[in-house]
Each structure stands twice: as structure tokens, then as C-alpha cells.
Amino acid sequence: MIILLSFTISCKKKYERPDHFSIDLFENQRNEQPKKALTPQEASDKSLFVIKTNTIELINNLKIQDKNVNVYKINSGTIVKSAKDSIRFPIKIISNYDLKINDSDKDSTAVYLINPQSYKLLVKDMGVDYQALPAQIFQ
């Protein structure tokens, strides 16, 4: 009986999970590179409009598919580059990044605008006119 009992205990095998079956389900999310900010020259070349303004305000900050989406309103500004004749202010813009709004009236921010490329339903519902390009801000 002792031999039989010791045989059943010694033959018991523990389950070991093999490593070659492991699958990383979140590989793309972990390896996402941060978006590259364009230089002012690159952003100016790609944009339809470049507006310098100090009257920009954040209207809404949304989180869509784990991404922050900001909706801004520009009340007035100076058009530096234009593909069309004019822009009617105020305009609403959408951006995937923070525009770093200054509180002082002296500092103006250059905003590089293109036609909206993403979030079509949000653009339609909120009446967004343009989308901002990610450009580096130089002090």
C-alpha cells in the first residue's frame, strides 16, 4: 500500500504553460509611436490655411476610442496663408492634440488648418470647419 501511494504522488505532473503559445493581444497599443509633430515649414506646406490668433477657446474635450479629441473655436485672427479668398470667423476646428492656448492677449498661436480627415460624424454634429495639423511650437 505504501508503494502504491508513493507511486501515485511521485507520478503527478504539474502543468507548465509553454511560452511558444503566448500571444500578445495588445502589441499594437504598446508599440504605438507618438505622433510626429511637423516643423512649421512642413505644416505650412501641407495646410490650406495658416491663421495667427490669440482668440482661441476650447469648446469640447472628448475621448473617442482611447484618443483625446479637442474641438476649438477661433473667434478672430490674421490669415497668414490662404488657399481661398477669405474665412468667415468664428470657425470651429478639431484637433487630436492640445493647442496650448495662452491666456495672455499678447502671444498669438499659429494654427495650421486642413480639411477634416477623421471623425466624420463628430465633424457633422458639431459643425466643425477644419482640422488642425500637429506642428511644433517654438517659443
mmCIF file of N, CA, C and O in Angstrom, residues 1-13:
data_model
loop_
_atom_site.group_PDB
_atom_site.id
_atom_site.type_symbol
_atom_site.label_atom_id
_atom_site.label_comp_id
_atom_site.label_asym_id
_atom_site.label_seq_id
_atom_site.Cartn_x
_atom_site.Cartn_y
_atom_site.Cartn_z
ATOM 1 N N MET A 1 0.817 -1.194 0.000
ATOM 2 C CA MET A 1 0.000 0.000 0.000
ATOM 3 C C MET A 1 0.862 1.259 0.000
ATOM 4 O O MET A 1 0.516 2.209 -0.705
ATOM 5 N N ILE A 2 1.905 1.249 0.742
ATOM 6 C CA ILE A 2 2.808 2.404 0.799
ATOM 7 C C ILE A 2 3.467 2.616 -0.556
ATOM 8 O O ILE A 2 3.641 3.737 -1.004
ATOM 9 N N ILE A 3 3.818 1.545 -1.220
ATOM 10 C CA ILE A 3 4.449 1.657 -2.529
ATOM 11 C C ILE A 3 3.447 2.223 -3.534
ATOM 12 O O ILE A 3 3.790 3.071 -4.362
ATOM 13 N N LEU A 4 2.224 1.798 -3.462
ATOM 14 C CA LEU A 4 1.195 2.290 -4.374
ATOM 15 C C LEU A 4 0.915 3.770 -4.128
ATOM 16 O O LEU A 4 0.761 4.544 -5.080
ATOM 17 N N LEU A 5 0.841 4.193 -2.885
ATOM 18 C CA LEU A 5 0.595 5.589 -2.539
ATOM 19 C C LEU A 5 1.762 6.463 -2.960
ATOM 20 O O LEU A 5 1.558 7.555 -3.498
ATOM 21 N N SER A 6 2.972 6.033 -2.748
ATOM 22 C CA SER A 6 4.134 6.824 -3.144
ATOM 23 C C SER A 6 4.262 6.906 -4.659
ATOM 24 O O SER A 6 4.736 7.897 -5.203
ATOM 25 N N PHE A 7 3.831 5.875 -5.360
ATOM 26 C CA PHE A 7 3.889 5.879 -6.818
ATOM 27 C C PHE A 7 2.915 6.904 -7.408
ATOM 28 O O PHE A 7 3.245 7.620 -8.343
ATOM 29 N N THR A 8 1.710 7.029 -6.838
ATOM 30 C CA THR A 8 0.725 7.987 -7.359
ATOM 31 C C THR A 8 1.142 9.427 -7.056
ATOM 32 O O THR A 8 0.881 10.325 -7.848
ATOM 33 N N ILE A 9 1.794 9.652 -5.949
ATOM 34 C CA ILE A 9 2.239 11.000 -5.610
ATOM 35 C C ILE A 9 3.436 11.397 -6.468
ATOM 36 O O ILE A 9 3.523 12.526 -6.934
ATOM 37 N N SER A 10 4.349 10.504 -6.704
ATOM 38 C CA SER A 10 5.550 10.831 -7.457
ATOM 39 C C SER A 10 5.279 10.972 -8.951
ATOM 40 O O SER A 10 6.014 11.642 -9.645
ATOM 41 N N CYS A 11 4.242 10.380 -9.474
ATOM 42 C CA CYS A 11 3.927 10.464 -10.897
ATOM 43 C C CYS A 11 3.058 11.669 -11.243
ATOM 44 O O CYS A 11 2.790 11.921 -12.415
ATOM 45 N N LYS A 12 2.605 12.409 -10.270
ATOM 46 C CA LYS A 12 1.751 13.559 -10.528
ATOM 47 C C LYS A 12 2.579 14.659 -11.209
ATOM 48 O O LYS A 12 3.609 15.073 -10.710
ATOM 49 N N LYS A 13 2.113 15.100 -12.364
ATOM 50 C CA LYS A 13 2.847 16.096 -13.132
ATOM 51 C C LYS A 13 2.130 17.436 -13.024
ATOM 52 O O LYS A 13 0.922 17.521 -13.174
#
